[in-house]
PDB file of C-alpha atoms in Angstrom:
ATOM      1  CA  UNK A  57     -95.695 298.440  95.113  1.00 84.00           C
ATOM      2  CA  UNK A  58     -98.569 296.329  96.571  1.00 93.00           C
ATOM      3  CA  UNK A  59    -101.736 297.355  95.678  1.00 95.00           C
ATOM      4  CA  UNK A  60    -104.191 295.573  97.885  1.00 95.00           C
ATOM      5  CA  UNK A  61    -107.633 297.630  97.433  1.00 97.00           C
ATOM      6  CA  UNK A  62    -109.757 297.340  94.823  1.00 96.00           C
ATOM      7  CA  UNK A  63    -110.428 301.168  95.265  1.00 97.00           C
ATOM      8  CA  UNK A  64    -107.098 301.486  94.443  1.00 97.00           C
ATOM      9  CA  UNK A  65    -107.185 304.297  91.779  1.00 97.00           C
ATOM     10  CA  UNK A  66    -105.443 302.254  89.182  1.00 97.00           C
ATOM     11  CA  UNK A  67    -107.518 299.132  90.059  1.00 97.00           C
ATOM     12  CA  UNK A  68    -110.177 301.259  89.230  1.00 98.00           C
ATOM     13  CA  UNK A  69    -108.984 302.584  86.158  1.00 98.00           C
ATOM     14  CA  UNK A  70    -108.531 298.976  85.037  1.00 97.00           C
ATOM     15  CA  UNK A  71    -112.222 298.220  85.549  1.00 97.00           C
ATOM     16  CA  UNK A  72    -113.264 300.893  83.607  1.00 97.00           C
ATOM     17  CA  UNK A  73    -111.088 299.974  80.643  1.00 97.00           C
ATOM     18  CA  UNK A  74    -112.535 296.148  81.152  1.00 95.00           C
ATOM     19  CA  UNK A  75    -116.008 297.808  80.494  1.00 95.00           C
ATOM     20  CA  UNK A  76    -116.099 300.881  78.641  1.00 97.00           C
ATOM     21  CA  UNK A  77    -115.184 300.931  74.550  1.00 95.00           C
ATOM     22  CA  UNK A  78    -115.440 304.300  74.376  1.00 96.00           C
ATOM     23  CA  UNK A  79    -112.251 304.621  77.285  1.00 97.00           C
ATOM     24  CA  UNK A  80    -110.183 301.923  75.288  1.00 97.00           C
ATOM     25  CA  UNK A  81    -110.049 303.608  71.903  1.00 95.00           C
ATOM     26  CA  UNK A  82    -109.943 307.287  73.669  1.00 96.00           C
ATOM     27  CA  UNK A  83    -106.705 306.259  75.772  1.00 97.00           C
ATOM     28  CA  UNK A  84    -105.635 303.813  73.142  1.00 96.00           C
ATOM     29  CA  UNK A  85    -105.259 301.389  75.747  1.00 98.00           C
ATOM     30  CA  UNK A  86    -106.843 297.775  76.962  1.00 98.00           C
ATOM     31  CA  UNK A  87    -106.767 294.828  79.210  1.00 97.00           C
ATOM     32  CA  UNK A  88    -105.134 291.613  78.591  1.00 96.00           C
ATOM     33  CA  UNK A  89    -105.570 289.002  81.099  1.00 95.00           C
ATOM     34  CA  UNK A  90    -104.029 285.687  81.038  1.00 93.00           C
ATOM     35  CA  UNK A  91    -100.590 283.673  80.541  1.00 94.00           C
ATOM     36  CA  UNK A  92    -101.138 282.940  76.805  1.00 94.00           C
ATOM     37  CA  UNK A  93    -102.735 286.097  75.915  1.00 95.00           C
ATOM     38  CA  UNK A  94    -100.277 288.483  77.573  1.00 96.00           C
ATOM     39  CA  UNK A  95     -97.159 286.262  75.921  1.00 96.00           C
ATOM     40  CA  UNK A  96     -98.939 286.776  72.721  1.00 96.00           C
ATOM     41  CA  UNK A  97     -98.829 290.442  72.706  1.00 97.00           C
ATOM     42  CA  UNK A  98     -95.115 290.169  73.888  1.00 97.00           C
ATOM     43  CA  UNK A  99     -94.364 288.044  71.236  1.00 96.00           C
ATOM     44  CA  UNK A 100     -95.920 290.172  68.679  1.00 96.00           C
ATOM     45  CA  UNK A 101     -94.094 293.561  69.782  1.00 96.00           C
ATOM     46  CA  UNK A 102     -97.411 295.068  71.981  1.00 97.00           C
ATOM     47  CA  UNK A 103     -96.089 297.735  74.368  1.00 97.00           C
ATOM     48  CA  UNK A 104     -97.494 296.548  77.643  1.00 97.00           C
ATOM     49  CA  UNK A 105     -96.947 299.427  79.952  1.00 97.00           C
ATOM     50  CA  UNK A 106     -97.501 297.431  83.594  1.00 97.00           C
ATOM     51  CA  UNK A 107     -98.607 294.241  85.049  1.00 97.00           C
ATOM     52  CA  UNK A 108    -100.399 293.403  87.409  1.00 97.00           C
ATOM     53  CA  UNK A 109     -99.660 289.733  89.474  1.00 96.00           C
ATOM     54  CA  UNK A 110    -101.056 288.227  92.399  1.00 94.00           C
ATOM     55  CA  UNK A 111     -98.159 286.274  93.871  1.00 89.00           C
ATOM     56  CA  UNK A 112    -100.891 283.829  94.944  1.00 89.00           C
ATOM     57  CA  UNK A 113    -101.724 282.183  91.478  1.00 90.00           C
ATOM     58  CA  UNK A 114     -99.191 283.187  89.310  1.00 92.00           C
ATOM     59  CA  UNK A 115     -97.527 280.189  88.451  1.00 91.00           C
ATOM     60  CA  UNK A 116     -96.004 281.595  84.906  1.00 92.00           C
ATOM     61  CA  UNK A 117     -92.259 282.899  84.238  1.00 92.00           C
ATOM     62  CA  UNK A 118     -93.176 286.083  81.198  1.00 94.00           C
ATOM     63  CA  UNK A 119     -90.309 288.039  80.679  1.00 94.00           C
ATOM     64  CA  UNK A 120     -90.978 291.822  80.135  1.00 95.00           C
ATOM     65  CA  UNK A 121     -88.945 294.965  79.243  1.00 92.00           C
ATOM     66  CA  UNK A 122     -87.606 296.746  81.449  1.00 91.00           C
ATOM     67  CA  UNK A 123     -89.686 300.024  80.828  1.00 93.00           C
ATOM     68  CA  UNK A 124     -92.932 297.472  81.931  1.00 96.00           C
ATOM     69  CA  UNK A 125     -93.838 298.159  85.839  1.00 97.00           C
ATOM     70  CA  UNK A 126     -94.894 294.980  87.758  1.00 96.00           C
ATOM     71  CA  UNK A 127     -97.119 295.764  90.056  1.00 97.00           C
ATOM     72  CA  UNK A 128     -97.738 293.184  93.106  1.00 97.00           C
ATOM     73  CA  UNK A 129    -101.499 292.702  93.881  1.00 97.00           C
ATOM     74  CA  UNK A 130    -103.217 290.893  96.272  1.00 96.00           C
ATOM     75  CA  UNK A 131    -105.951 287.797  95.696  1.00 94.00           C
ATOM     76  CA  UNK A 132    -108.944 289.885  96.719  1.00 94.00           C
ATOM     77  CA  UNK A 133    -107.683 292.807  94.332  1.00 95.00           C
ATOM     78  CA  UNK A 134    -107.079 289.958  91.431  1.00 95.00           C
ATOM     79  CA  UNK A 135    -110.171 288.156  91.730  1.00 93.00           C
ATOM     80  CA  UNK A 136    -111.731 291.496  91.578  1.00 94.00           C
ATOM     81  CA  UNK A 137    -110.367 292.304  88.251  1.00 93.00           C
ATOM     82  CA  UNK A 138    -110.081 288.670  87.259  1.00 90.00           C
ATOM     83  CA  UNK A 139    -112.330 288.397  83.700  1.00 81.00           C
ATOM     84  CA  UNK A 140    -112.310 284.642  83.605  1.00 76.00           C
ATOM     85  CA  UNK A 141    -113.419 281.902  85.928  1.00 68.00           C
ATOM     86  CA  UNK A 142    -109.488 280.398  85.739  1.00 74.00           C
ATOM     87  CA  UNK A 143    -107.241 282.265  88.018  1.00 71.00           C
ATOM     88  CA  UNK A 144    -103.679 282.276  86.310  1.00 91.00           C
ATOM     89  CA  UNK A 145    -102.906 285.409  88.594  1.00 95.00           C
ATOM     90  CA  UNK A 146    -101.416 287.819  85.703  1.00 96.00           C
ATOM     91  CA  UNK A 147    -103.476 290.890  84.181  1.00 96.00           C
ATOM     92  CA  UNK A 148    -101.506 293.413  81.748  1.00 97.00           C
ATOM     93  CA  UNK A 149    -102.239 297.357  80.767  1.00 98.00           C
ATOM     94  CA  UNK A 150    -101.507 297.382  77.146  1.00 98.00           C
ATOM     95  CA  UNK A 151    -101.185 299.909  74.812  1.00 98.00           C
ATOM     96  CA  UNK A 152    -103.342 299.624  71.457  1.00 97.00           C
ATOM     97  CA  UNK A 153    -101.248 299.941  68.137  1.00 95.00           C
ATOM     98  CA  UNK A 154    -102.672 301.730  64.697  1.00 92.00           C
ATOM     99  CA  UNK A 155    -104.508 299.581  62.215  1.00 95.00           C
ATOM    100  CA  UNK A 156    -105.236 302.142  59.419  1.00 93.00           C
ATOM    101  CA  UNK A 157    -104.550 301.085  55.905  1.00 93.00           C
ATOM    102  CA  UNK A 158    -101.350 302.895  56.025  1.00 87.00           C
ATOM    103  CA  UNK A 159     -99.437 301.026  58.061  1.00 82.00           C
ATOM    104  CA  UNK A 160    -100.317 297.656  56.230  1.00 88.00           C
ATOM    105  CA  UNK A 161     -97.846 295.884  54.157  1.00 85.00           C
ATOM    106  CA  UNK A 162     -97.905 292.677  53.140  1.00 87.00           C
ATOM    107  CA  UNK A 163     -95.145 290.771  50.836  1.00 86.00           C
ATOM    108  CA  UNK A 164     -97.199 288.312  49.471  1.00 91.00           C
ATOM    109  CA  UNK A 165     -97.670 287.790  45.244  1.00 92.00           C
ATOM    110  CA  UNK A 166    -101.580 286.960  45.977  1.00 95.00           C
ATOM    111  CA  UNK A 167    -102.662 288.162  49.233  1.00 96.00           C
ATOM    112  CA  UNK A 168    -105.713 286.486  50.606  1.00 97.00           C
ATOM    113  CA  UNK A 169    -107.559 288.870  53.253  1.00 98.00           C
ATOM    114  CA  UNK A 170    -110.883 288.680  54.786  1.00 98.00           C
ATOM    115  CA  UNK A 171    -113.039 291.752  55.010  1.00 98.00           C
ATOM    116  CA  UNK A 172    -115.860 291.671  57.917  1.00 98.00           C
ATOM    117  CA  UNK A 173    -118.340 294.536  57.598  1.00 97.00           C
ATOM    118  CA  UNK A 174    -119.824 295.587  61.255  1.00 95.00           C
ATOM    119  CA  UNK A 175    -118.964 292.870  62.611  1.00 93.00           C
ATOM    120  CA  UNK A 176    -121.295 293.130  66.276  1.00 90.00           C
ATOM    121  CA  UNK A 177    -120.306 290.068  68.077  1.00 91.00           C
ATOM    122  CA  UNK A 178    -116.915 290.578  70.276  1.00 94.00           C
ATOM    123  CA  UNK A 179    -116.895 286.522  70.319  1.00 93.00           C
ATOM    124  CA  UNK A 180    -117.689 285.645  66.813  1.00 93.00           C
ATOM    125  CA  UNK A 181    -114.567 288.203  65.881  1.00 96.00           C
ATOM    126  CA  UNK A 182    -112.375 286.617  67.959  1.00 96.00           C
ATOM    127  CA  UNK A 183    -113.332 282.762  66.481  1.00 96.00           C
ATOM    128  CA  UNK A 184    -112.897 284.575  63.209  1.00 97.00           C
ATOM    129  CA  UNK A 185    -109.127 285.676  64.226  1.00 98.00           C
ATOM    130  CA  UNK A 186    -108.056 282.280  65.417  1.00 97.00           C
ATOM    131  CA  UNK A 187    -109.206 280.688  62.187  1.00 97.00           C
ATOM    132  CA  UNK A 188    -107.235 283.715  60.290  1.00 97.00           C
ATOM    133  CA  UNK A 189    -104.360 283.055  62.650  1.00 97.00           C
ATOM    134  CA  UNK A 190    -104.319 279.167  62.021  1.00 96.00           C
ATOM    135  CA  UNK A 191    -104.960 280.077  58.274  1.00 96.00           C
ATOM    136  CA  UNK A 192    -101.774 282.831  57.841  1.00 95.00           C
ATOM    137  CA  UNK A 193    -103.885 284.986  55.806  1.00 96.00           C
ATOM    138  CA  UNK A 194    -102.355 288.245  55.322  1.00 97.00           C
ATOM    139  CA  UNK A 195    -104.843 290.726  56.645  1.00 97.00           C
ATOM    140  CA  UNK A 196    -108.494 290.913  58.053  1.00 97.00           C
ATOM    141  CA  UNK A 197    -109.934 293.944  57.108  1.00 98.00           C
ATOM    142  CA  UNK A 198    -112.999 295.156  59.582  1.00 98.00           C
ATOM    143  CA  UNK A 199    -115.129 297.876  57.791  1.00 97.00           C
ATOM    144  CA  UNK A 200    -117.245 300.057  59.470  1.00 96.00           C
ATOM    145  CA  UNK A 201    -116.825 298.666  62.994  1.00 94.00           C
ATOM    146  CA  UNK A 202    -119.212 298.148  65.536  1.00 92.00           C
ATOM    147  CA  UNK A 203    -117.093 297.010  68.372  1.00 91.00           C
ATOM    148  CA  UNK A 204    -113.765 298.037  69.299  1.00 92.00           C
ATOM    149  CA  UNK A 205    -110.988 295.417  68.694  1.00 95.00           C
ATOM    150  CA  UNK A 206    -109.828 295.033  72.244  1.00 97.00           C
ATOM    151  CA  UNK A 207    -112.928 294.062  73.868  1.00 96.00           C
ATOM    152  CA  UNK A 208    -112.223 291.245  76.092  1.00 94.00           C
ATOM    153  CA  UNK A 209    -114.235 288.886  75.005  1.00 94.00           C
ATOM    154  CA  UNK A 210    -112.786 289.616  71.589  1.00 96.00           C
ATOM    155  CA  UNK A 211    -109.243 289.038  73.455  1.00 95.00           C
ATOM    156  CA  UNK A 212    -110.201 285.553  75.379  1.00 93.00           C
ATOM    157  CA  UNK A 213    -112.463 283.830  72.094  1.00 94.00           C
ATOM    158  CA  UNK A 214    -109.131 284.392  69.915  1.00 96.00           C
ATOM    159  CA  UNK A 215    -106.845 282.742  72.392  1.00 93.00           C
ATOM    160  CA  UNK A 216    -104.492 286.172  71.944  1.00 95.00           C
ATOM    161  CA  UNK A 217    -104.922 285.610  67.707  1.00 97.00           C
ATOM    162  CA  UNK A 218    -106.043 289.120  68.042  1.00 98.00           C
ATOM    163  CA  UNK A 219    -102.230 289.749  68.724  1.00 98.00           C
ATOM    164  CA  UNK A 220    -100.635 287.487  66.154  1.00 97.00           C
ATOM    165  CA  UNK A 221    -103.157 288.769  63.138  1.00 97.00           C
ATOM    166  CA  UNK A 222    -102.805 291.774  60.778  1.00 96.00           C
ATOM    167  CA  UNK A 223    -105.392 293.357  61.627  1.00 97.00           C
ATOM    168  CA  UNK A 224    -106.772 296.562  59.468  1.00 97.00           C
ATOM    169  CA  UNK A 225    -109.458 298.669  60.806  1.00 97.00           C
ATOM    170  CA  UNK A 226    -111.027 301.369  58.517  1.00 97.00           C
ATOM    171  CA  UNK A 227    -114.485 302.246  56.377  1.00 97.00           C
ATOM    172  CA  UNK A 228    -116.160 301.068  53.423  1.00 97.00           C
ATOM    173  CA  UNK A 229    -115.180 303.410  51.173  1.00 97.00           C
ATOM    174  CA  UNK A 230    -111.402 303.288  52.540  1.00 97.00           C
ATOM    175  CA  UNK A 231    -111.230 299.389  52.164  1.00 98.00           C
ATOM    176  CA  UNK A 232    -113.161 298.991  48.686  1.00 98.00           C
ATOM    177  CA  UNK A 233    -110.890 301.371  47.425  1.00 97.00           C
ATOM    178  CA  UNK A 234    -107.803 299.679  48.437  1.00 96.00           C
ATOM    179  CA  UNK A 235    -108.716 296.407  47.270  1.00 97.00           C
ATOM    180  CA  UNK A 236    -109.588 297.590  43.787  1.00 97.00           C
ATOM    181  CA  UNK A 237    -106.665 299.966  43.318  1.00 96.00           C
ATOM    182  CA  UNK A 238    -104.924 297.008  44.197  1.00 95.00           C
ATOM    183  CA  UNK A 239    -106.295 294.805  42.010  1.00 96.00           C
ATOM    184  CA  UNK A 240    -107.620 291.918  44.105  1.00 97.00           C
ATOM    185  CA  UNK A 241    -110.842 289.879  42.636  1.00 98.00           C
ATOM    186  CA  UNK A 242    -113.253 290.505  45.406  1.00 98.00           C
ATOM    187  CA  UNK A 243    -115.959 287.860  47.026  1.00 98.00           C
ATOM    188  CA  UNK A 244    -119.106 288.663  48.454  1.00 97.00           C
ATOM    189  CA  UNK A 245    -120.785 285.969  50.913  1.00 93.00           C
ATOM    190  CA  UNK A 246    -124.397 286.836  49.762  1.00 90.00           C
ATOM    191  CA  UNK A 247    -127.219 284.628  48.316  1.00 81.00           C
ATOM    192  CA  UNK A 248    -128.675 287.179  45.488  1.00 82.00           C
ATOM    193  CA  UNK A 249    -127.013 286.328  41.860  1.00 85.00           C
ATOM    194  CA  UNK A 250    -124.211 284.249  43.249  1.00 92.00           C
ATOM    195  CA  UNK A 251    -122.520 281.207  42.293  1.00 95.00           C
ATOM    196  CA  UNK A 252    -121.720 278.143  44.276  1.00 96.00           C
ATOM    197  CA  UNK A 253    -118.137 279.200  46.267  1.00 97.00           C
ATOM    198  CA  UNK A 254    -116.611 275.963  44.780  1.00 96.00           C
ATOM    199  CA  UNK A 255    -116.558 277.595  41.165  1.00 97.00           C
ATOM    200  CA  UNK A 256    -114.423 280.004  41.809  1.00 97.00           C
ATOM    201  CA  UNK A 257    -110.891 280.826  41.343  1.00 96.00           C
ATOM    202  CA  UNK A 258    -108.805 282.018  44.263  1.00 97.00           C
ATOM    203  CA  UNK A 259    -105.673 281.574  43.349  1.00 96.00           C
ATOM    204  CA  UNK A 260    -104.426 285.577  42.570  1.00 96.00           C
ATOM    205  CA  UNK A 261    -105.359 288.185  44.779  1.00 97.00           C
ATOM    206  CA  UNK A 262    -108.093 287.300  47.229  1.00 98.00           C
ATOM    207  CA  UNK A 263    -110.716 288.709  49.531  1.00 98.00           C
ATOM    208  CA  UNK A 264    -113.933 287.184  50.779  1.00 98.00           C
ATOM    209  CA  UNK A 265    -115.951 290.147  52.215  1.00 98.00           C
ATOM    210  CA  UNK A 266    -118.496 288.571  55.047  1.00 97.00           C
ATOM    211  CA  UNK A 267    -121.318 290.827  56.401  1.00 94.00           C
ATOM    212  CA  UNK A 268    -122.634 291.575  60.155  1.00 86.00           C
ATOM    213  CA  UNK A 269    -124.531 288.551  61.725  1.00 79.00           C
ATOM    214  CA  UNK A 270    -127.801 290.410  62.178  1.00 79.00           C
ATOM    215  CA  UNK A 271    -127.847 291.994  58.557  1.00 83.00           C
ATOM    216  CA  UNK A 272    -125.775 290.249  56.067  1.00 88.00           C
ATOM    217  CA  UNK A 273    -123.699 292.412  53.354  1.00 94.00           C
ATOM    218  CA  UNK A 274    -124.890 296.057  53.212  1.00 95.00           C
ATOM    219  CA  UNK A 275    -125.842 297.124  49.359  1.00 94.00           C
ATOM    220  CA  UNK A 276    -122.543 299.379  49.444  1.00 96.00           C
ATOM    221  CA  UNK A 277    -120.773 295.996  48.856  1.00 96.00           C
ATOM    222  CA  UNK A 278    -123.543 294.013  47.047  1.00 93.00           C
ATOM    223  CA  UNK A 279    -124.011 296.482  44.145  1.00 93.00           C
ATOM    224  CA  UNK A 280    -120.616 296.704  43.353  1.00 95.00           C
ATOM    225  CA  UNK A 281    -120.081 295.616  39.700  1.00 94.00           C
ATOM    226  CA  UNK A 282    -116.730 294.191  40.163  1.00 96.00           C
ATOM    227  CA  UNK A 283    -117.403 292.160  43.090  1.00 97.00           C
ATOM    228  CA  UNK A 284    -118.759 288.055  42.469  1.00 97.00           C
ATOM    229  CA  UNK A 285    -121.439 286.798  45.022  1.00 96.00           C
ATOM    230  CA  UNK A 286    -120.578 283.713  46.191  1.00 97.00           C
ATOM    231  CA  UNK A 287    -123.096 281.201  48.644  1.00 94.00           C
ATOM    232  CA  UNK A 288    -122.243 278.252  50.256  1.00 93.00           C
ATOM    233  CA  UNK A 289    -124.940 275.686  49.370  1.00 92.00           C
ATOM    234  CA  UNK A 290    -126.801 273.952  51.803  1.00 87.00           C
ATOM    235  CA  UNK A 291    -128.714 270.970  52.354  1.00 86.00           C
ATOM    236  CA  UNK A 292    -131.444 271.178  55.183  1.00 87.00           C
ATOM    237  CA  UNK A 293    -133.711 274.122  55.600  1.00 81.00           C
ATOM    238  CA  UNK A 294    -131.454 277.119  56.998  1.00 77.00           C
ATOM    239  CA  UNK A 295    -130.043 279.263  54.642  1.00 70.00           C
ATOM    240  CA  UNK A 296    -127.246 280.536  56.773  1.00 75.00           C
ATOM    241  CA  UNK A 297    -124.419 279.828  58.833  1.00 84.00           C
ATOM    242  CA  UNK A 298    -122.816 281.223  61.429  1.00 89.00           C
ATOM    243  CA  UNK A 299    -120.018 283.867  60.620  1.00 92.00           C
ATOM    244  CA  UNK A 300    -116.929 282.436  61.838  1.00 93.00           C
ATOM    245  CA  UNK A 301    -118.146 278.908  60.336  1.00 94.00           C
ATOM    246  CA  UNK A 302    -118.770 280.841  56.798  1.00 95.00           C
ATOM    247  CA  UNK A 303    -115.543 282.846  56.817  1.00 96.00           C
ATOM    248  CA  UNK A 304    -113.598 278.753  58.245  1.00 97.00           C
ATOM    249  CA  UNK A 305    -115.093 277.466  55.149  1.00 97.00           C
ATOM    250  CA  UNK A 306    -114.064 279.756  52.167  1.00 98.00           C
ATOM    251  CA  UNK A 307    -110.789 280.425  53.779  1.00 97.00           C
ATOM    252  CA  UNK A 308    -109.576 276.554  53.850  1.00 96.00           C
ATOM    253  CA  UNK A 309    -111.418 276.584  50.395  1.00 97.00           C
ATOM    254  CA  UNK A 310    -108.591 279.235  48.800  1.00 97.00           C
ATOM    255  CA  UNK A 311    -106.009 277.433  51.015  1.00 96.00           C
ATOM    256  CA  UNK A 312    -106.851 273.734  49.033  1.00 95.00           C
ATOM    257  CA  UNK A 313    -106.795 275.670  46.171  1.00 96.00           C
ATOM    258  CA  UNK A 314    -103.364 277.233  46.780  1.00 93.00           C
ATOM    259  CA  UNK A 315    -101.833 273.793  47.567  1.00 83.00           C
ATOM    260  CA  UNK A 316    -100.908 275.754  51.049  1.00 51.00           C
ATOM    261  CA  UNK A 317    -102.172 272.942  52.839  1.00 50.00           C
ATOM    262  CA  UNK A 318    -102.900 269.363  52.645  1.00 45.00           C
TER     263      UNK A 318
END
């Protein structure tokens, strides 16, 4: 096949999952575009169900199953899809997988996971992932989310981490529960009653629970008993950092700590 319309009725249907959050998580379904992303999700077991290349920029050699269609497109067609200002000529249909609780599992003695509550901002989640990718943490747990994980700019800020992460997606309640039946010792990012994040221990079970950008930590997580406020003092006259650069920060923090890393 050579599609080479962009009314095309699946060139169509590809815009619309580009766009529309509400058609990704109803089809369970997104848009990957790009060489690095797209071998990402092949690497980590993502059924991509066809691809899309325009024989005209695709310089690449992926190797897909043999259940994946390939799909030839022309350049007008690509650079009508085309998300990015690079043109690598390659743009995959992939299928989303579950991220409930129930389907994580993790081997670790002393799991470290990061729990994001609403996170809003498709590019500060995918910072977050690439800095959980380069970090091997076992899990980021988003609460309560705002934005659906396959957004693409979720997809291009985490370089396809969004792929190579564990990735649990679930409510409040669900998460809180699961870390305390579980035992972890639980972190809160906040200012109110906390202690410096340098004096404490984070050597057994972990997680550092970071709020939304606009809000901070809701008071479901702040008035917990059994969870320790933590800040990260600073010197000049903000009293806050960006998310990704807060989460960087106590992550490598429990890493030092853990000898994982020199």
């Amino acid at each position: 096949m050579h599609i080479t319309s962009t009314k095309n009725p699946q060139i169509k249907h590809l815009k619309q999952l580009q766009s529309k959050s509400k058609l990704r998580v109803d089809e369970n379904s997104f848009v990957i575009e790009g060489v690095r992303e797209i071998e990402m999700a092949l690497t980590h077991h993502y059924h991509i169900v066809k691809v899309f290349i325009a024989e005209d920029f695709y310089q690449a050699d992926l190797k897909f199953e043999e259940h994946t269609q390939v799909i030839r497109i022309s350049s007008n067609v690509y650079q009508h899809l085309a998300y990015r200002s690079s043109t690598e000529g390659i743009v995959a249909l992939c299928k989303s997988p579950k991220h409930n609780l129930s389907h994580f599992k993790t081997h670790a003695e002393n799991p470290l996971v990061l729990v994001l509550e609403s996170p809003e901002k498709p590019g500060n989640i995918g910072a977050i992932l690439r800095t959980v990718d380069a970090a091997k943490l076992d899990a980021v747990m988003i609460a309560d989310p705002k934005t659906d994980l396959y957004n693409p700019n979720t997809i291009r800020a985490s370089l396809g981490a969004v792929f190579s992460n564990s990735i649990v997606l679930g409510s409040s309640d669900e998460i809180y529960e699961f870390l305390n039946d579980n035992s972890f010792n639980m972190y809160s990012a906040t200012l109110q009653n906390s202690n410096s994040y340098l004096s404490e221990n984070y050597k057994t079970k972990t997680a550092f629970i970071m709020g939304s950008e606009a809000y901070g930590l809701t008071t479901f997580w702040r008035q917990k008993p059994n969870i320790q406020a933590i800040n990260i003092p600073m010197k000049g006259q903000i009293d806050s950092m960006n998310l990704s650069v807060s989460s960087a920060i106590l992550i490598f923090e429990a890493l030092r700590q853990r000898e994982s890393i020199v």
